[in-house]
Each structure stands twice: as structure tokens, then as C-alpha cells.
mmCIF file of C-alpha atoms in Angstrom:
data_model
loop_
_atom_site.group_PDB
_atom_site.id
_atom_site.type_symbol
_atom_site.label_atom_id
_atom_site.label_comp_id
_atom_site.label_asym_id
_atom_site.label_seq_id
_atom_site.Cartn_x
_atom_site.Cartn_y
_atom_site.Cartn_z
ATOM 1 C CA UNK A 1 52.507 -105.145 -43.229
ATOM 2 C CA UNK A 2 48.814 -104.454 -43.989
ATOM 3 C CA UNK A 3 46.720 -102.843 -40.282
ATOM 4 C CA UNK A 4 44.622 -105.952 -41.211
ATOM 5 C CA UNK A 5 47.760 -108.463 -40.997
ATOM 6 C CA UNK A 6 48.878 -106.409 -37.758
ATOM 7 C CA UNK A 7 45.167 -107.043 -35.816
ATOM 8 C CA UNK A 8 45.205 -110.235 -33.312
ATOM 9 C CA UNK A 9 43.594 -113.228 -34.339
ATOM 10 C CA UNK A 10 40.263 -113.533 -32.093
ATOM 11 C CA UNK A 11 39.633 -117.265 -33.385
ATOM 12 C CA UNK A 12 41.091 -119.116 -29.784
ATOM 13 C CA UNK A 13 38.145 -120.512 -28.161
ATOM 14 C CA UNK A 14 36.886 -119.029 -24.780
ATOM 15 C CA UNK A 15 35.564 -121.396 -22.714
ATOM 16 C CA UNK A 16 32.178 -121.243 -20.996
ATOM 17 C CA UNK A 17 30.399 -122.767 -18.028
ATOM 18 C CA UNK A 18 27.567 -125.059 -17.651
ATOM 19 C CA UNK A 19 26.152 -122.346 -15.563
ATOM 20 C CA UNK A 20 26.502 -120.137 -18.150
ATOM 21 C CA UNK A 21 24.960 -122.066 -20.555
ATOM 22 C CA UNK A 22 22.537 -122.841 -18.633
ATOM 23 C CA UNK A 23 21.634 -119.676 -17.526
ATOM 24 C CA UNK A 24 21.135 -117.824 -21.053
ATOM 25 C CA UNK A 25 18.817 -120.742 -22.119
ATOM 26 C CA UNK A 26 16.479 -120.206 -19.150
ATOM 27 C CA UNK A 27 17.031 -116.211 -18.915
ATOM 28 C CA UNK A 28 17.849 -115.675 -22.689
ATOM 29 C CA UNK A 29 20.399 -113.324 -22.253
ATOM 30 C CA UNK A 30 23.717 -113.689 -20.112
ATOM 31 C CA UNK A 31 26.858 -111.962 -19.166
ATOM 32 C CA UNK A 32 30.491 -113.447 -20.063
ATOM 33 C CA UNK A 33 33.738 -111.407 -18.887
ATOM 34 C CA UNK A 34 36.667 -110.892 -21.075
ATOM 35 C CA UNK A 35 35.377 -112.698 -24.048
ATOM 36 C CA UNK A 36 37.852 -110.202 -25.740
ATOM 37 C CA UNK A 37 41.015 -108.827 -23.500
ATOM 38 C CA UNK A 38 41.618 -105.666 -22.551
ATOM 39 C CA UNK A 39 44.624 -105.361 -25.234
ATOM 40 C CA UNK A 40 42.724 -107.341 -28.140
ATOM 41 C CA UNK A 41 39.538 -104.563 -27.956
ATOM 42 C CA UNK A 42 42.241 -101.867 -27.854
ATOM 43 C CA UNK A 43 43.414 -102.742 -31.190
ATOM 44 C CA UNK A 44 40.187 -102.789 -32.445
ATOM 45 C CA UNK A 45 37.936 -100.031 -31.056
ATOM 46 C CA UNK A 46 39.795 -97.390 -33.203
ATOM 47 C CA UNK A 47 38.819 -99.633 -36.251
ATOM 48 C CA UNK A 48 35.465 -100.022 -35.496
ATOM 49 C CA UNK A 49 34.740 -96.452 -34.799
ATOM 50 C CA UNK A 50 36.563 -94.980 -37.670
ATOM 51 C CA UNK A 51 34.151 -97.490 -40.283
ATOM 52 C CA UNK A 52 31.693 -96.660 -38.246
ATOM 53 C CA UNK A 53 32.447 -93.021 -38.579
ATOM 54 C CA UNK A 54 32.987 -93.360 -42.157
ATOM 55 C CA UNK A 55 29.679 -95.684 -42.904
ATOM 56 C CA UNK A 56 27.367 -93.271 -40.988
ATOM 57 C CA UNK A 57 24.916 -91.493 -42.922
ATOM 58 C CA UNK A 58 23.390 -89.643 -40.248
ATOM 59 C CA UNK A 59 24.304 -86.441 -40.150
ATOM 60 C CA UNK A 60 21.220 -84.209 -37.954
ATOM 61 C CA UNK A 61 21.516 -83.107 -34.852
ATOM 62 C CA UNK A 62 20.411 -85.114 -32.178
ATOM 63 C CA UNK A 63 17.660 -82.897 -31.634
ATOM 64 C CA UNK A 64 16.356 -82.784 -34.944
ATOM 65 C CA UNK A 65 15.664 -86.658 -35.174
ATOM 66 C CA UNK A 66 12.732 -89.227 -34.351
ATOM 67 C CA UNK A 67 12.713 -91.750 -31.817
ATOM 68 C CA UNK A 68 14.888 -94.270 -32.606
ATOM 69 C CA UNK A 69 17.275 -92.150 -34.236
ATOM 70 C CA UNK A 70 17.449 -89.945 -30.589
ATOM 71 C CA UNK A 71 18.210 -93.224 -28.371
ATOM 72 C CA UNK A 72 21.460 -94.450 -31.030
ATOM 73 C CA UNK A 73 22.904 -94.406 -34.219
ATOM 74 C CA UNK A 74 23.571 -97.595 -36.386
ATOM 75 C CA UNK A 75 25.758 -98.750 -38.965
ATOM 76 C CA UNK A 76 25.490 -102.032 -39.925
ATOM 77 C CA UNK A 77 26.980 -104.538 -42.494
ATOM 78 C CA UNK A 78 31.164 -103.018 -41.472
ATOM 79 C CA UNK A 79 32.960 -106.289 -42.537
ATOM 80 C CA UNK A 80 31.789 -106.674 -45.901
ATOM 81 C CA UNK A 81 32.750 -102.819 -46.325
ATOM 82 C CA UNK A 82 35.829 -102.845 -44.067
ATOM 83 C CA UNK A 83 38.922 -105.983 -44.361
ATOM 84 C CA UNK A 84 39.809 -104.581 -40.752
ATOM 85 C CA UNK A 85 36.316 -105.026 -39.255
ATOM 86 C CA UNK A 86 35.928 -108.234 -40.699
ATOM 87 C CA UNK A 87 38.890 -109.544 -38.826
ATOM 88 C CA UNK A 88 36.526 -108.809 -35.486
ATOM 89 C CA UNK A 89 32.867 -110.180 -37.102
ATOM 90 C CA UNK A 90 34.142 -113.278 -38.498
ATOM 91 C CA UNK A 91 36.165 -114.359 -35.241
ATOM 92 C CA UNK A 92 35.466 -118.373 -34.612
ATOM 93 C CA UNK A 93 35.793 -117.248 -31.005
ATOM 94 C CA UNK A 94 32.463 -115.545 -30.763
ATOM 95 C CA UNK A 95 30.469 -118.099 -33.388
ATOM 96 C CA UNK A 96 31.607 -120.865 -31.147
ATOM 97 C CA UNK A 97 29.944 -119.147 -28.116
ATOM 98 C CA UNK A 98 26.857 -118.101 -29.887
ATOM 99 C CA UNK A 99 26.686 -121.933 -30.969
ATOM 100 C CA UNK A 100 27.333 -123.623 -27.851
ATOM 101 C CA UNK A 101 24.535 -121.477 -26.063
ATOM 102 C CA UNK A 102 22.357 -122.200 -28.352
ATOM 103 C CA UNK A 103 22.943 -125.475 -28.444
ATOM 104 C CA UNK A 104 23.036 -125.945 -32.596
ATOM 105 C CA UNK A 105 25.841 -127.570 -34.185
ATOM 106 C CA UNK A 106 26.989 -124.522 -36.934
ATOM 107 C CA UNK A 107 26.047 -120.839 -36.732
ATOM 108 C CA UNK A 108 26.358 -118.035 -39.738
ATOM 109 C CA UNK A 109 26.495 -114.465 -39.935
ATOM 110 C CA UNK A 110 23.475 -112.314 -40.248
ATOM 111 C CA UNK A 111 25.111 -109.164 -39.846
ATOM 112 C CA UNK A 112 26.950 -106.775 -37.504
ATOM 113 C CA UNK A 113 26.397 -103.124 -36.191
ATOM 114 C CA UNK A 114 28.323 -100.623 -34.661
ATOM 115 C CA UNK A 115 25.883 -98.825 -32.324
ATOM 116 C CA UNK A 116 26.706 -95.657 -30.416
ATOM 117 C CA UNK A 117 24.447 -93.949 -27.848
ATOM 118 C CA UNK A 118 26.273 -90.083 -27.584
ATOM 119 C CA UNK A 119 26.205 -88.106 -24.673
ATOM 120 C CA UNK A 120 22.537 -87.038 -23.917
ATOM 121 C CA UNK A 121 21.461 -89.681 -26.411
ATOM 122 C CA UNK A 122 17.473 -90.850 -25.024
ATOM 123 C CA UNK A 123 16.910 -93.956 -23.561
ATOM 124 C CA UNK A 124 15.897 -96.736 -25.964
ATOM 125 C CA UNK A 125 12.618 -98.694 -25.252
ATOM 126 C CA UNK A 126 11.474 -102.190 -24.778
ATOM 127 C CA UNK A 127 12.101 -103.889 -28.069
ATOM 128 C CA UNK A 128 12.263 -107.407 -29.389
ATOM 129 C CA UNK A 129 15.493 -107.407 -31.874
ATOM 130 C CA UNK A 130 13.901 -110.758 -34.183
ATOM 131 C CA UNK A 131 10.761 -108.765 -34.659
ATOM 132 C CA UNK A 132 12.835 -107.197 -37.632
ATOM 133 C CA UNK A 133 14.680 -110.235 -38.676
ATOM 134 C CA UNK A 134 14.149 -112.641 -41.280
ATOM 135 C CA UNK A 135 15.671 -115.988 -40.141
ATOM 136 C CA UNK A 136 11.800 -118.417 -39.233
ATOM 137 C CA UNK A 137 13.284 -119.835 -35.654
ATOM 138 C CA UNK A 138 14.331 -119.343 -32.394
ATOM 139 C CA UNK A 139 18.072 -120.000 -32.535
ATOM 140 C CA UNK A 140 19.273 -116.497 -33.066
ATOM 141 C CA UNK A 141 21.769 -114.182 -30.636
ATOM 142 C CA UNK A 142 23.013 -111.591 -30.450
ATOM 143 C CA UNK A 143 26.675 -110.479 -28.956
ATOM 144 C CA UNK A 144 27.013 -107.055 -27.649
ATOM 145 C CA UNK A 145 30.083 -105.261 -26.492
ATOM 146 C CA UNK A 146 31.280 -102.506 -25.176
ATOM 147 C CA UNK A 147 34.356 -100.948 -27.460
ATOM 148 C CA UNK A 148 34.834 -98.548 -24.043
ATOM 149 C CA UNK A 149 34.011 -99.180 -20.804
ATOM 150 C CA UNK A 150 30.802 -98.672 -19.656
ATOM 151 C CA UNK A 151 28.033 -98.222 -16.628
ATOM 152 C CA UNK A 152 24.367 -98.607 -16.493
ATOM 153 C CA UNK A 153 24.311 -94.840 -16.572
ATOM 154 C CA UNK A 154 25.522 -95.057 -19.620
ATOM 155 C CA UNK A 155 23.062 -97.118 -21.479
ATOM 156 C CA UNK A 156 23.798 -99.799 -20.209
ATOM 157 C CA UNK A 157 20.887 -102.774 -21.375
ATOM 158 C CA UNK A 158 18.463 -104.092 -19.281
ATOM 159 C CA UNK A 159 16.737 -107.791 -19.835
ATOM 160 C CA UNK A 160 13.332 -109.085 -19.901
ATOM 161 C CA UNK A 161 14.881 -112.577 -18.252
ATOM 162 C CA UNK A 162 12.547 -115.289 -19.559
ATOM 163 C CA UNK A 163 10.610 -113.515 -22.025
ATOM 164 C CA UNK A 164 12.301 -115.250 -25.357
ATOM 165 C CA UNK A 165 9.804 -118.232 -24.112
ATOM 166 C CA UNK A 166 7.053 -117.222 -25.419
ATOM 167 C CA UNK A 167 7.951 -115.530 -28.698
ATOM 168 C CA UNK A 168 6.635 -112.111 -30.690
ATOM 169 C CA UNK A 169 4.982 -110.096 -28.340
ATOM 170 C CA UNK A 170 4.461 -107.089 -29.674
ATOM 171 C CA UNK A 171 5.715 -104.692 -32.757
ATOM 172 C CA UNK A 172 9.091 -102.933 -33.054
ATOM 173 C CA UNK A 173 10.507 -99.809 -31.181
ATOM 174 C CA UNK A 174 8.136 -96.547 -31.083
ATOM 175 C CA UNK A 175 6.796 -93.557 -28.158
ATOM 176 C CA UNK A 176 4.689 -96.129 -27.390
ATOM 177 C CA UNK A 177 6.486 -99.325 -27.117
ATOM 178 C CA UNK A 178 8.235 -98.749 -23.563
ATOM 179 C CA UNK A 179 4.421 -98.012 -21.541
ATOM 180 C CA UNK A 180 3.365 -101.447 -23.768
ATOM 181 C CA UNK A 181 6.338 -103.479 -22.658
ATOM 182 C CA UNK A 182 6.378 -101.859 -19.123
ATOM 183 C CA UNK A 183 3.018 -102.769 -18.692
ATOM 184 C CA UNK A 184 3.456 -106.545 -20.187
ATOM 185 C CA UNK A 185 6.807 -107.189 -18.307
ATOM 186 C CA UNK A 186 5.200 -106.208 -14.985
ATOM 187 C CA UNK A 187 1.572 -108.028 -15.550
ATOM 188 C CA UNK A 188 3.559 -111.458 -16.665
ATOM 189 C CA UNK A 189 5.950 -111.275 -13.709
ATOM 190 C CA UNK A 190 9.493 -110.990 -16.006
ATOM 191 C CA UNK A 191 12.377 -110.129 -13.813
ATOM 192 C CA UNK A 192 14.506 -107.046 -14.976
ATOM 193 C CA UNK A 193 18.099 -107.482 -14.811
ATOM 194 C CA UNK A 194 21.079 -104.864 -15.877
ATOM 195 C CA UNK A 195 24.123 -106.605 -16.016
ATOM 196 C CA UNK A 196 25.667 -103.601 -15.843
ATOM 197 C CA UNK A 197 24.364 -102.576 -12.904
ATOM 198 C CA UNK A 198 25.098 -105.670 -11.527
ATOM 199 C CA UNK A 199 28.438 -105.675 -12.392
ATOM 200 C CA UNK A 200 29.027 -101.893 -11.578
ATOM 201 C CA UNK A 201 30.977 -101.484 -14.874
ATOM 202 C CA UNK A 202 30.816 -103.507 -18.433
ATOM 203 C CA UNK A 203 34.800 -103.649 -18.956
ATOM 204 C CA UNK A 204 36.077 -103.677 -22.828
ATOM 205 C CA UNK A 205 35.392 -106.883 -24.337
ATOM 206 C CA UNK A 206 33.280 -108.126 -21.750
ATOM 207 C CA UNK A 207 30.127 -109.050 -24.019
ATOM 208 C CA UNK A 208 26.501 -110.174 -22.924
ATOM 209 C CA UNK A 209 25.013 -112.015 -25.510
ATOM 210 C CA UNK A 210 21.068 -112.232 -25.933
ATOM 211 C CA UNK A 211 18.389 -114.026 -27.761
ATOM 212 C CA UNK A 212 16.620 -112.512 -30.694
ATOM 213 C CA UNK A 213 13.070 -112.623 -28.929
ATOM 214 C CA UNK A 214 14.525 -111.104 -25.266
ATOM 215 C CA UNK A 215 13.104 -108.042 -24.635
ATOM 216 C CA UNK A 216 15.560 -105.473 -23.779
ATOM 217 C CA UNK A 217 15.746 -101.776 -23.176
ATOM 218 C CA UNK A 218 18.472 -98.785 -21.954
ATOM 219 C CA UNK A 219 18.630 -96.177 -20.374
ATOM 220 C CA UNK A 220 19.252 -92.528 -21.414
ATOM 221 C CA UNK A 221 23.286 -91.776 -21.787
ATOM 222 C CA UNK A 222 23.612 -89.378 -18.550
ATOM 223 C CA UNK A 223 27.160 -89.129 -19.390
ATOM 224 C CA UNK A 224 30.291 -86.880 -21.181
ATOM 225 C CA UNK A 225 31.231 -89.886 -23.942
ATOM 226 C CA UNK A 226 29.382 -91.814 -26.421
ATOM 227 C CA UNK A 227 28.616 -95.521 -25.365
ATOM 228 C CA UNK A 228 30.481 -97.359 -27.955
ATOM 229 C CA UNK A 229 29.266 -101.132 -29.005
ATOM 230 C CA UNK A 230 29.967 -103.758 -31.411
ATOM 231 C CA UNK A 231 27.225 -106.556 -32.425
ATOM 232 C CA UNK A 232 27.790 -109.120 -33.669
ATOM 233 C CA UNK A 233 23.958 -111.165 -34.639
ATOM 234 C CA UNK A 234 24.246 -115.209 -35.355
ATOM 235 C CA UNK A 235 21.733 -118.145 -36.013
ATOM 236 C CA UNK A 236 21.546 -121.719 -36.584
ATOM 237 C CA UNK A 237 23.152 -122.876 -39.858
ATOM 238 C CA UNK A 238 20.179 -124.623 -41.770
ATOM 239 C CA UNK A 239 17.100 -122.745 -41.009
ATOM 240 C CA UNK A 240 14.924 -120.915 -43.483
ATOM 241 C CA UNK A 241 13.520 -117.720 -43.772
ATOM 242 C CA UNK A 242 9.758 -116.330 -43.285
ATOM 243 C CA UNK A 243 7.376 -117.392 -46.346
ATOM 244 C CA UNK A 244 5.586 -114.200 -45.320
ATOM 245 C CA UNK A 245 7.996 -111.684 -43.890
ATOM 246 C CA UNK A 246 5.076 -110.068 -41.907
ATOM 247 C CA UNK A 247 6.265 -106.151 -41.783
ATOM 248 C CA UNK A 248 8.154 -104.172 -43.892
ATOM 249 C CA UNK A 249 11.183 -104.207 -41.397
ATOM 250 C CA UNK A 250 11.891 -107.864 -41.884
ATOM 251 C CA UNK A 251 11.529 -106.903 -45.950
ATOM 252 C CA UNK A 252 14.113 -104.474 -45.866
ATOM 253 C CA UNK A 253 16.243 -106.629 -43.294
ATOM 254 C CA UNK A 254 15.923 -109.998 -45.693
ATOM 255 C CA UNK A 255 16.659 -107.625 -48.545
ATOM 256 C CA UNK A 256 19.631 -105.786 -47.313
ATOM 257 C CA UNK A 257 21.718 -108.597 -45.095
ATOM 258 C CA UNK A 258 20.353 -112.038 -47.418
ATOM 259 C CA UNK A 259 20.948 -110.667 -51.777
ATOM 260 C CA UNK A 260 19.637 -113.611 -53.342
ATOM 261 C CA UNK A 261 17.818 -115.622 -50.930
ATOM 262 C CA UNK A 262 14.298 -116.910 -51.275
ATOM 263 C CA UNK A 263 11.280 -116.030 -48.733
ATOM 264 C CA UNK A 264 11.152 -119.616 -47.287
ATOM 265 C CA UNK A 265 13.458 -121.457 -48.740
ATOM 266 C CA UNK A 266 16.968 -122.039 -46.542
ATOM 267 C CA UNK A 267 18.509 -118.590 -44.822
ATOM 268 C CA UNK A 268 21.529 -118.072 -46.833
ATOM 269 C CA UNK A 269 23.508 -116.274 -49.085
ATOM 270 C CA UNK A 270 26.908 -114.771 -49.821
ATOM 271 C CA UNK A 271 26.393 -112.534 -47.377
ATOM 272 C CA UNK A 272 25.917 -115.301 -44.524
ATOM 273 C CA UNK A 273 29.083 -117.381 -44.270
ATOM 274 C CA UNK A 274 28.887 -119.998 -42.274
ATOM 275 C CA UNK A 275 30.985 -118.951 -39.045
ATOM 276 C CA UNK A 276 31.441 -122.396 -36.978
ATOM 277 C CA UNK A 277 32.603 -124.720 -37.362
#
């Protein structure tokens, strides 16, 4: 028997609350316990991380890279790489969440990424994640969770609540972005919330998941051990892509995650299954 054969099947619905429901579409962003168990995330942390491991082409020392690169490293597009890791991605369990939020009938994939903020790792600033994403509407989410448990202290995020309302507010992820978004979030009243904080610790498989246009930040990793997450990004079966992509992020995004699609024309392609139902 195949480690792929020997993973559990993450396809049995979890259900949610009208509350919760309710409460991402007004915030844009909300927190769900146990959306894997404690012994499902087990199995699959040490498959996650070793892709990830393997995937990784950064190899500097943290104190030799930019920005971004300081505040986490990324590897995304595992499960078409890794049978293992697509076991976790493609789960019906988490497309039927990200649908029923939303609200939309079907979901597909856009991609996944394994992101891991090490020890010292710099906080990450005020960013808006559809700013480099291709899909043209407002039905995207993202799920995001911790492989390991985790605190705020840790990198835990924190949310713009209501700020998906009103759509691109500024450019991508730079020194200058978190003074921008500081300022902005304070002079247009958003509340802040840390669900980690709230919480006092993000358990394994607990998962927030978060609109594409939510701002969201994190703290600096204060801690021993690497924050460990999985993403998993989704959006609403039928919707087409930017005519004009409008930076060269979104270029390199459509290019990379949608091989053969058309600017404008409908948001798919073999590497976009359709996830739900």
C-alpha cells in the first residue's frame, strides 16, 4: 500500500453555522475549529513539509533576503507536483466550505501554498492577497491552516474585518505597504481582529478562511519553531479572468496557476479542476 492510499480521506463534509456564514460575509474572514482533526493533520503535516522542503528554491539566509522573502517562504502549486499533497488540496471537505461561505454553487482550484514563517522570520505587512490574482470577481477565499499549533506570537494573522467591501485598495506587499495600510485601516475605522489572539492558540487543523480582497497582516515569529501553514485558494466556478491583468504579478500568477487560459475569457484550465460539487 502506496503513503497516498494510507492518507485519510478529508472529503466528509464539516458542517458550518449560520453565524458563521454570516459572519465571514460581513467581516470577510472567519475562524472554524477542527475543520481537520487533530489525527487527520498529523498524517499530513510531515507530507506537506517534506514537498515543501523539496519544492523550495530558496536557499539564502534569512538575512540576506528582501522584504517579502524575510517575513515567509512559499511554495506553491504541491498537488500537481506531489500525489500525497493532492490528497489534502483537492479535499471536497474544504471546497464545500469555501462554497457555502461564499454563497456560489461550484468552486475550483486556483492553487495551494505551503507557507512557513521560521524562527525570527519579520512580520509580514498589510496586503490584499487578490491584488496578485487573476480570477475578475469577488468570490475568491482563501483557507489557511496551521500544520502545528500556533499563537499570535507566532505569526499569527490579523484581519482588516470589513475591508473586502470596498475592493483594491492599494498595491501589493513592500517597506511601505504596512505605514499605507496602517494609516487607511485606522482613518476608515476597520476593526483589527487576531483570531489567534482571540483564541489564545490556532490548534492543528483549525483553519480561518479569508476573502481575496481582506486585508491582512502578521506579526514577526518571536518564537524557537517555524510557523507551518497550508493554503488552500478557491473561487466561483464560472467567472472569467482580467481582460487587462493590471500588474505584472497577476501576469505571472495567470501564467503560472491558469496554462492555456485566455485574458477574459472564462477562468479555467487543467490546472483548475472544479472542486465542488
Amino acid at each position: 500500500m502506496t503513503e497516498t492510499q494510507t492518507l485519510p480521506s478529508l472529503d466528509a463534509p464539516y458542517t458550518l453555522t449560520q453565524q458563521q456564514i454570516a459572519e465571514y460575509r460581513e467581516n470577510g474572514h472567519v475562524y472554524l475549529p477542527g475543520v481537520c482533526s487533530r489525527e487527520e493533520v498529523a498524517q499530513f503535516e510531515p507530507v506537506i513539509t517534506d514537498a515543501s522542503n523539496r519544492f523550495s528554491t530558496e536557499t539564502r539566509p534569512i538575512e540576506e533576503r528582501d522584504v517579502f522573502g524575510q517575513a515567509f517562504t512559499l511554495v506553491g502549486g504541491l498537488w500537481n507536483r506531489d500525489e500525497a499533497v493532492a490528497r489534502f488540496t483537492l479535499a471536497k471537505r474544504f471546497a464545500r466550505i469555501a462554497a457555502e461561505l461564499m454563497g456560489v454553487e461550484g468552486v475550483r482550484l486556483f492553487h495551494d501554498v505551503s507557507i512557513n514563517k521560521e524562527a525570527g522570520g519579520r512580520y509580514t505587512p498589510w496586503h490584499q492577497d487578490a491584488y496578485y490574482w487573476p480570477m475578475d470577481t469577488p468570490h475568491n477565499i482563501t483557507m489557511w491552516m496551521p500544520l502545528l499549533d500556533i499563537t499570535h506570537e507566532m505569526g499569527g494573522l490579523n484581519f482588516a474585518s470589513g475591508s473586502q467591501h470596498e475592493g483594491h485598495l492599494g498595491d501589493g506587499i513592500s517597506t511601505d505597504s504596512q505605514a499605507f495600510y496602517d494609516d487607511l485601516i485606522a482613518k476608515r475605522g476597520f476593526p483589527v481582529v487576531s483570531h489567534a489572539q482571540q483564541q489564545g492558540v490556532l490548534r492543528a487543523g483549525d483553519a480561518t478562511f479569508h476573502n481575496g480582497w481582506t486585508l491582512h497582516s502578521a506579526p514577526a515569529n518571536n518564537s524557537d519553531r517555524a510557523r507551518r501553514i497550508m493554503t488552500v485558494v478557491y473561487y466561483a466556478d464560472g467567472v472569467r479572468t482580467y481582460a487587462d491583468m493590471g500588474n505584472p504579478y497577476r501576469e505571472s500568477d495567470f501564467k503560472n496557476f491558469m496554462p492555456g487560459a485566455v485574458p477574459g475569457e472564462l477562468a479555467e484550465s487543467p490546472l483548475n479542476p472544479r472542486l465542488y460539487p
